[in-house]
XYZ file of N, CA, C and O in Angstrom:
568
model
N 83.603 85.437 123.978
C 84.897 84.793 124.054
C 85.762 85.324 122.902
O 85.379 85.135 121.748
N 86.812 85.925 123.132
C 87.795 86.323 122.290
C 88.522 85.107 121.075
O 88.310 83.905 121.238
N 89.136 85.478 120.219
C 89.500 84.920 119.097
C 90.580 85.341 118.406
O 90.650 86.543 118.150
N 91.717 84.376 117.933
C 92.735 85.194 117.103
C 92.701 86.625 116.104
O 93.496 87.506 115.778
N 91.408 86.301 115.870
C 90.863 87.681 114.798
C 90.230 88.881 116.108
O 89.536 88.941 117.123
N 91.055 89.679 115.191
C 91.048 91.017 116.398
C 89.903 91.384 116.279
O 89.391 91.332 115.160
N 89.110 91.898 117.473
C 87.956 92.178 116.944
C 86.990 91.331 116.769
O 85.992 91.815 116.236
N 86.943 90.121 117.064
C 85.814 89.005 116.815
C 85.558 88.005 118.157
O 86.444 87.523 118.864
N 84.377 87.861 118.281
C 83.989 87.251 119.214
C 84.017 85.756 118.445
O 84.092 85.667 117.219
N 83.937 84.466 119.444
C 83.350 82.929 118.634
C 82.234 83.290 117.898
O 82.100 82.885 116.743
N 81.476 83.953 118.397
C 80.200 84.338 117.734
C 80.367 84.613 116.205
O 79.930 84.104 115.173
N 81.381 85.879 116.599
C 81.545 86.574 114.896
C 82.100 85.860 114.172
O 81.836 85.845 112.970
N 83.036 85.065 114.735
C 83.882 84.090 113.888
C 82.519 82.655 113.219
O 82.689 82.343 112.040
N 81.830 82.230 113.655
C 81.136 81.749 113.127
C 79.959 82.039 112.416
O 79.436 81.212 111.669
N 79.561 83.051 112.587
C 78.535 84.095 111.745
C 79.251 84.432 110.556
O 78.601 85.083 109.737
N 80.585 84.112 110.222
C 81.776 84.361 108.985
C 81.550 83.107 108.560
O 80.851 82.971 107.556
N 81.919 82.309 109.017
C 81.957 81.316 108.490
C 80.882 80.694 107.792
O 81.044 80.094 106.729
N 79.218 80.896 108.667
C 78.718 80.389 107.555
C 78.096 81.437 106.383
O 77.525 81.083 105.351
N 78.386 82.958 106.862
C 78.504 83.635 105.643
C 79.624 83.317 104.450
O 79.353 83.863 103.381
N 80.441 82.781 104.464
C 81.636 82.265 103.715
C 81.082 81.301 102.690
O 81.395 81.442 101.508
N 80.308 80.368 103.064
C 79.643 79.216 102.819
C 78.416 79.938 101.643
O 78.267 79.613 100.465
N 77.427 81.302 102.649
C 76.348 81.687 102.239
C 76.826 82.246 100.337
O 76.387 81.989 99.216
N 77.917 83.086 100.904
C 78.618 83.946 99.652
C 78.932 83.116 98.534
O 78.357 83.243 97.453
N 80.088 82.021 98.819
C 80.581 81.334 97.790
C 80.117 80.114 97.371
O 80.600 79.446 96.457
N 78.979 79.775 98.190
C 77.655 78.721 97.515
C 76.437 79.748 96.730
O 75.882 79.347 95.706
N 76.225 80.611 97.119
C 75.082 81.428 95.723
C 76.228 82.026 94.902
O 75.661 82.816 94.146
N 77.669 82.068 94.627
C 77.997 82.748 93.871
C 77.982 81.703 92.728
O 78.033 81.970 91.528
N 77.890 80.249 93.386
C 78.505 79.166 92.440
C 77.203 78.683 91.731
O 77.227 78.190 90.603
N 76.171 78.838 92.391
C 74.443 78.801 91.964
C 73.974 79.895 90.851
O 73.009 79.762 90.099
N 75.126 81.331 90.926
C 74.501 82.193 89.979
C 73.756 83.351 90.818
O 73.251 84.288 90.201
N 73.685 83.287 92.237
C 72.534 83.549 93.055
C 73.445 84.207 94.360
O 73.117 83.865 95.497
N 74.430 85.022 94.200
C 75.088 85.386 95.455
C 74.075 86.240 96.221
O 73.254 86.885 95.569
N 74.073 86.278 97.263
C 72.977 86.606 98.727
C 73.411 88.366 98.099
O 74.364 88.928 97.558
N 71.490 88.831 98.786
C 71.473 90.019 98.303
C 71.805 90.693 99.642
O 71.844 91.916 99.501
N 72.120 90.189 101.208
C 72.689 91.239 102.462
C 73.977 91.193 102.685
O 74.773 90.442 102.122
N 74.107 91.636 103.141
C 75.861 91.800 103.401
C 76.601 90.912 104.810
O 75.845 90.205 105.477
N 77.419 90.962 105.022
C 78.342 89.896 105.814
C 77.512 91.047 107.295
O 77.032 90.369 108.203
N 77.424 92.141 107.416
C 77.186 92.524 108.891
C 75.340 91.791 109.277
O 74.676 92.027 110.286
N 75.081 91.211 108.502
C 73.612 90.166 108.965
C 74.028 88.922 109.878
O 74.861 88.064 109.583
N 73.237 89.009 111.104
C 73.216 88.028 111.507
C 72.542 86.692 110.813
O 71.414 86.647 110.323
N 73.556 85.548 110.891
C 73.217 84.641 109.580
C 73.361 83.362 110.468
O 73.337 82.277 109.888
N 73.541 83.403 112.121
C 73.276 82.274 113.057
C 72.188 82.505 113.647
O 72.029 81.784 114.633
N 71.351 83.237 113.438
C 69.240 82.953 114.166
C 70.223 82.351 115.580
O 71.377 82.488 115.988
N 68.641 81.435 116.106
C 68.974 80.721 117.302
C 69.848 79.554 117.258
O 70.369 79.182 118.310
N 70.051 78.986 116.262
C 70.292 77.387 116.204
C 71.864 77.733 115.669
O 71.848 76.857 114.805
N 73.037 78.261 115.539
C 74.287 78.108 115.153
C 74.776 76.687 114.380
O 75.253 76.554 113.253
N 74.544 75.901 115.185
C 74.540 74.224 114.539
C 73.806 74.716 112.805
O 74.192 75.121 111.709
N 72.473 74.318 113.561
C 71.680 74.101 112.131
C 71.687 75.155 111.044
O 71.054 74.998 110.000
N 72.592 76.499 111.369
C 72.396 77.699 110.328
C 74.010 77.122 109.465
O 74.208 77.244 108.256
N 75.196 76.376 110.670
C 76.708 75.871 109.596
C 76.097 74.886 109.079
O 76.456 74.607 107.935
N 75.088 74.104 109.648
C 74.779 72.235 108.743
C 74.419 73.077 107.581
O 75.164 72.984 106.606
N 73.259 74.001 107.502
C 72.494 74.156 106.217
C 73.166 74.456 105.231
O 73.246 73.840 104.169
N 74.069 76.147 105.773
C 74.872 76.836 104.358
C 76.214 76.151 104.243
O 76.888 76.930 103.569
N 76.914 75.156 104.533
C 77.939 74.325 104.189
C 77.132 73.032 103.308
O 77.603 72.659 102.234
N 75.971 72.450 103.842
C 74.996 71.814 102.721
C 74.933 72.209 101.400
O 75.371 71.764 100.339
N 74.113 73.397 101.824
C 73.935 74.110 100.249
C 75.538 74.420 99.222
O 75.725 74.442 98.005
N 76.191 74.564 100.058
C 77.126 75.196 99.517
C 77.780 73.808 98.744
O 78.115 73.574 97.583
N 77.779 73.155 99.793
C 78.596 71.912 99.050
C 77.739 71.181 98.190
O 78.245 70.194 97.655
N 76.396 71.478 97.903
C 75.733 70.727 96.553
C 75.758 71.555 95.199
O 75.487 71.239 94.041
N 76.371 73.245 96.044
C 76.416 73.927 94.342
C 77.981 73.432 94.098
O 78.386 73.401 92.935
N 78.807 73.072 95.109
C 80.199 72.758 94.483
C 79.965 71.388 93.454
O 80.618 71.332 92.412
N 78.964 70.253 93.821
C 78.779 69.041 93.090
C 78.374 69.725 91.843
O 78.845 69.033 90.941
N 77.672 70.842 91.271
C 77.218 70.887 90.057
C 78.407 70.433 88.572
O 79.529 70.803 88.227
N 77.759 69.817 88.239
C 78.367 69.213 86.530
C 79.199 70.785 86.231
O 78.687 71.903 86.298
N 80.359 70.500 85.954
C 80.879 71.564 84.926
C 81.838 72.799 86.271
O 82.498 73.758 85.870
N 81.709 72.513 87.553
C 81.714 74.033 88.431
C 83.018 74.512 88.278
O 83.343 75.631 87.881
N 84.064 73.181 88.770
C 85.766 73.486 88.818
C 85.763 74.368 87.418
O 86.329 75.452 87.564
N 85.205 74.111 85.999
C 85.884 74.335 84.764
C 85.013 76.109 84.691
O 85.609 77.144 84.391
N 83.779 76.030 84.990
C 83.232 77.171 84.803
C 83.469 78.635 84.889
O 82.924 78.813 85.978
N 83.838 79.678 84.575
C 84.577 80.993 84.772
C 83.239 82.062 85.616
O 82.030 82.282 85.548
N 84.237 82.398 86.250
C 83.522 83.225 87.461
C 84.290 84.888 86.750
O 85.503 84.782 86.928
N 84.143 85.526 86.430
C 84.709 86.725 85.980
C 86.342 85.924 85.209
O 86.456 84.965 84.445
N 87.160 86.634 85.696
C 88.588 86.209 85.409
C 89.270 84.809 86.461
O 90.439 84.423 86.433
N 88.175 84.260 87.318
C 88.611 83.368 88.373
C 87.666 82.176 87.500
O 86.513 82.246 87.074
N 88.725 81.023 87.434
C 87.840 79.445 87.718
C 87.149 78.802 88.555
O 87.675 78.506 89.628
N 86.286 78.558 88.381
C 85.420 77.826 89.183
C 86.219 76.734 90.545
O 85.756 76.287 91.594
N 87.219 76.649 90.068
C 87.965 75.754 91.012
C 88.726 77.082 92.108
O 89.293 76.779 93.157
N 88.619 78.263 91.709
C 89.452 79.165 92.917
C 88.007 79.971 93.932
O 88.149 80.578 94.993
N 86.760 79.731 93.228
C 85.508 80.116 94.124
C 85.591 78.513 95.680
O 85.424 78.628 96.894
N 85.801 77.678 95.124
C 86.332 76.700 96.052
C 87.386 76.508 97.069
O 87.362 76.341 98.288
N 88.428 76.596 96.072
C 89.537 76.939 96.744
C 89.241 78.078 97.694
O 89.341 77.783 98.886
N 88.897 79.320 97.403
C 88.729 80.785 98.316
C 87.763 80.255 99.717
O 87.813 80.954 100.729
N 86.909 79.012 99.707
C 86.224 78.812 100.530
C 87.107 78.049 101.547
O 87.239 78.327 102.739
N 87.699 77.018 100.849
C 88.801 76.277 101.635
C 89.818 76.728 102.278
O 90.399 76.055 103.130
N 90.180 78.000 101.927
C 90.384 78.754 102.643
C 90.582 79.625 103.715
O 91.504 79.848 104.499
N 89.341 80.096 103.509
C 88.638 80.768 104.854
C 88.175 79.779 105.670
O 87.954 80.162 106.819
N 87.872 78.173 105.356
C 87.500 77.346 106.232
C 88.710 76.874 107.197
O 88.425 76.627 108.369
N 90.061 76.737 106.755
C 90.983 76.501 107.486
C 91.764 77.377 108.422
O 92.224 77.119 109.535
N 91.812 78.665 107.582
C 91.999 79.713 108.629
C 91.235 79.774 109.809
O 91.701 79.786 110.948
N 90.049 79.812 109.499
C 89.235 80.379 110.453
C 88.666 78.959 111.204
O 87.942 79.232 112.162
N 88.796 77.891 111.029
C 88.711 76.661 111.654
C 89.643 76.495 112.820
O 89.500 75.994 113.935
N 90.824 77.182 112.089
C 92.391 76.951 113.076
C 91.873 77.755 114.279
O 91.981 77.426 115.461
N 91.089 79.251 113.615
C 90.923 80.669 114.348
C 90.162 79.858 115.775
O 90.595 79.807 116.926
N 88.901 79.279 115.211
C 88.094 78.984 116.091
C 88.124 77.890 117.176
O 87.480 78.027 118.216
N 89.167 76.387 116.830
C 89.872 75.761 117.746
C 90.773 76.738 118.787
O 90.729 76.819 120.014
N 91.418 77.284 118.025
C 92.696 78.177 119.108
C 91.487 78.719 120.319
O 91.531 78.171 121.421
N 90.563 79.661 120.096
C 89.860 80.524 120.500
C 89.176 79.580 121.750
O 88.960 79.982 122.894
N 88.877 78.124 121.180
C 88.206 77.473 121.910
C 89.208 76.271 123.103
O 88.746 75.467 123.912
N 90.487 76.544 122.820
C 91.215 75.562 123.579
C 91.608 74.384 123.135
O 92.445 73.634 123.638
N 90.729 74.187 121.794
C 91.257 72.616 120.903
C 92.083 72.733 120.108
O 92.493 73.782 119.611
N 92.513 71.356 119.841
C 93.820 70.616 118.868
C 93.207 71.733 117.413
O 92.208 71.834 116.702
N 94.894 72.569 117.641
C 94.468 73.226 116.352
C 95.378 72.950 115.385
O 95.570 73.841 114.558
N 95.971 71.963 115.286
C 96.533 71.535 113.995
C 96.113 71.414 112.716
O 95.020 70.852 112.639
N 96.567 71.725 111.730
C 96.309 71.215 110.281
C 95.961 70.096 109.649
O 97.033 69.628 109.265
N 94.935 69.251 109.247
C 95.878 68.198 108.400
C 96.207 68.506 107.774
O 95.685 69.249 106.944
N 97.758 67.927 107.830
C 98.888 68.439 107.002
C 98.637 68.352 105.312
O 98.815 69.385 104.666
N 98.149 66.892 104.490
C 97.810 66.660 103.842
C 96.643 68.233 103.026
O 96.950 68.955 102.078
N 95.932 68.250 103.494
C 95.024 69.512 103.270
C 95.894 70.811 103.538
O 95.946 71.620 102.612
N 96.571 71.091 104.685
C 97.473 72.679 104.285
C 98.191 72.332 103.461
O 98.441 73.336 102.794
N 98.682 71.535 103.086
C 100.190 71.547 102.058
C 99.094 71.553 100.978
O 99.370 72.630 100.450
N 98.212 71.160 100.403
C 97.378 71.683 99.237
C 96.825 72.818 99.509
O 96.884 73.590 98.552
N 96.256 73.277 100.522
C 95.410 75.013 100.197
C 96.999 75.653 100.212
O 97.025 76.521 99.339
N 98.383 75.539 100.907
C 99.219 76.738 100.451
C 99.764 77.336 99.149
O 100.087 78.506 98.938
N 99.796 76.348 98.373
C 100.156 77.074 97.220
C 99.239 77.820 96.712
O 99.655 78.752 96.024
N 97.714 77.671 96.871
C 96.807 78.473 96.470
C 96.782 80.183 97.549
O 96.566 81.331 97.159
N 96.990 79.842 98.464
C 97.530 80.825 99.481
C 97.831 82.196 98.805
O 97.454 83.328 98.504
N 98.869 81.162 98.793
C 100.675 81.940 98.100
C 99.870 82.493 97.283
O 99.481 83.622 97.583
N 99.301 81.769 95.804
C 98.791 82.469 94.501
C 97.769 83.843 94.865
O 97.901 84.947 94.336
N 96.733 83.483 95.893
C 95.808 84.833 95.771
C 96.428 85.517 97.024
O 95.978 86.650 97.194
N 97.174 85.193 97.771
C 97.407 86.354 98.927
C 99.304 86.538 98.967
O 99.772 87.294 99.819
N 100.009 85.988 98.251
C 101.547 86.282 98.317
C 101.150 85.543 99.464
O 100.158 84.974 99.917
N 103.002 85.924 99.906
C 103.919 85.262 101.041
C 103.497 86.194 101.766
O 103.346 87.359 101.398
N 103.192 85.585 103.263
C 102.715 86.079 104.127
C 104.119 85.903 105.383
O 105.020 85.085 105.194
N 104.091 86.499 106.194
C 105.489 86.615 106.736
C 104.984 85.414 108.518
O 104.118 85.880 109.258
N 105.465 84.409 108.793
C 105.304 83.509 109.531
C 104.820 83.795 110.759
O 105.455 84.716 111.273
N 103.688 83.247 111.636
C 103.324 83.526 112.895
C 104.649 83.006 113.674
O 105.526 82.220 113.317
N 104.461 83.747 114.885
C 105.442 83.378 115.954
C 105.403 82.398 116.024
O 104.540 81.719 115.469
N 106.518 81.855 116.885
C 106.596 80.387 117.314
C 105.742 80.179 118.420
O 105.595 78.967 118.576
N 105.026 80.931 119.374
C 104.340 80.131 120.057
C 102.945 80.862 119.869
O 102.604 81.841 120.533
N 102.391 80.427 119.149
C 100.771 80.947 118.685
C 99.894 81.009 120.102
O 99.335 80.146 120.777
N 100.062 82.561 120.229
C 98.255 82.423 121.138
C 97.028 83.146 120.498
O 97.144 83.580 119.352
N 95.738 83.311 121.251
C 95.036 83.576 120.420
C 94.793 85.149 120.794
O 93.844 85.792 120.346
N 95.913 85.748 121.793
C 96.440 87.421 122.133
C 97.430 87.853 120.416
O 97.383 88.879 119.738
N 98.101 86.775 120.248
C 99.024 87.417 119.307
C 99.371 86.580 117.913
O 100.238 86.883 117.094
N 98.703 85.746 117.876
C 98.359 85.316 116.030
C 97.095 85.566 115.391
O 95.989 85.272 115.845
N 97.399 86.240 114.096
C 96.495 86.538 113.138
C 96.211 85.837 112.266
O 95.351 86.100 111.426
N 97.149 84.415 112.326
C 97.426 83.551 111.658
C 97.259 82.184 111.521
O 96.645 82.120 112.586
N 97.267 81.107 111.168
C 97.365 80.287 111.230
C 98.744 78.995 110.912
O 98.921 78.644 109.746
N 99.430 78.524 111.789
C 100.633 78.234 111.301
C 100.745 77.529 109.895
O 99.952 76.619 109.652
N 101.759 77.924 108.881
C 101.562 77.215 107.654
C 102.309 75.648 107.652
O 103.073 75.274 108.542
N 101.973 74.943 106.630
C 102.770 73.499 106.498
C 103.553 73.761 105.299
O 103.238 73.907 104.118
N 104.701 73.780 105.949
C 106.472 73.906 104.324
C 106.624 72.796 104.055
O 107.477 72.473 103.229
């Protein structure tokens, strides 16, 4: 089944996603994964491979100290942010792809955009009528 992301099946789009999870939960452990994003990282069970690495991921975000901690020249709070990220994009990606309510909460885009803005600039607006033939995007909240 096709997907706003060119090139990606639902499949691939969720094999990202919980590589997203895999990456920026061992990066926050100290322990970033030694294969690369082209590993299949959904086995048989898809469910139980997003429950696990969004688990894990979200108990290295609980660690004492993570938001304040320095990741090279990035805070511990933008290894998060970068996840929140890719979770909303590609959340939007994967409703569109699938036929569901792909809205924002608004509350949550109007906080990941300014972080947006900060690591990716102004991005120039999806069309007004988003399909999943011709957005790369996800609509933003102004």
């Amino acid at each position: 089944m096709p997907t706003p992301c060119k090139d990606w099946t639902v499949r691939d789009l969720l094999d990202h996603l919980v590589w997203e999870n895999i990456i920026w939960g061992g990066l926050a452990l100290g322990t970033p994964p030694t294969d690369g994003h082209a590993e299949d990282h959904l086995g048989d069970n898809r469910i139980a491979a997003f429950e696990t690495a969004s688990a894990q991921t979200r108990d290295a975000f609980r660690q004492p100290g993570m938001l304040d901690r320095s990741f090279g020249v990035a805070p511990g709070r933008r290894v998060v942010e970068q996840l929140l990220v890719e979770l909303l994009v590609h959340g939007w990606d994967l409703a569109t792809a699938l036929g569901h309510d792909s809205n924002l909460e608004p509350g949550i885009a109007r906080a990941a955009l300014p972080v947006v803005r900060e690591v990716y600039g102004e991005q120039p607006a999806p069309p007004a009528d988003p399909s999943p033939d011709r957005s790369p995007h996800p609509p933003s909240t102004r």
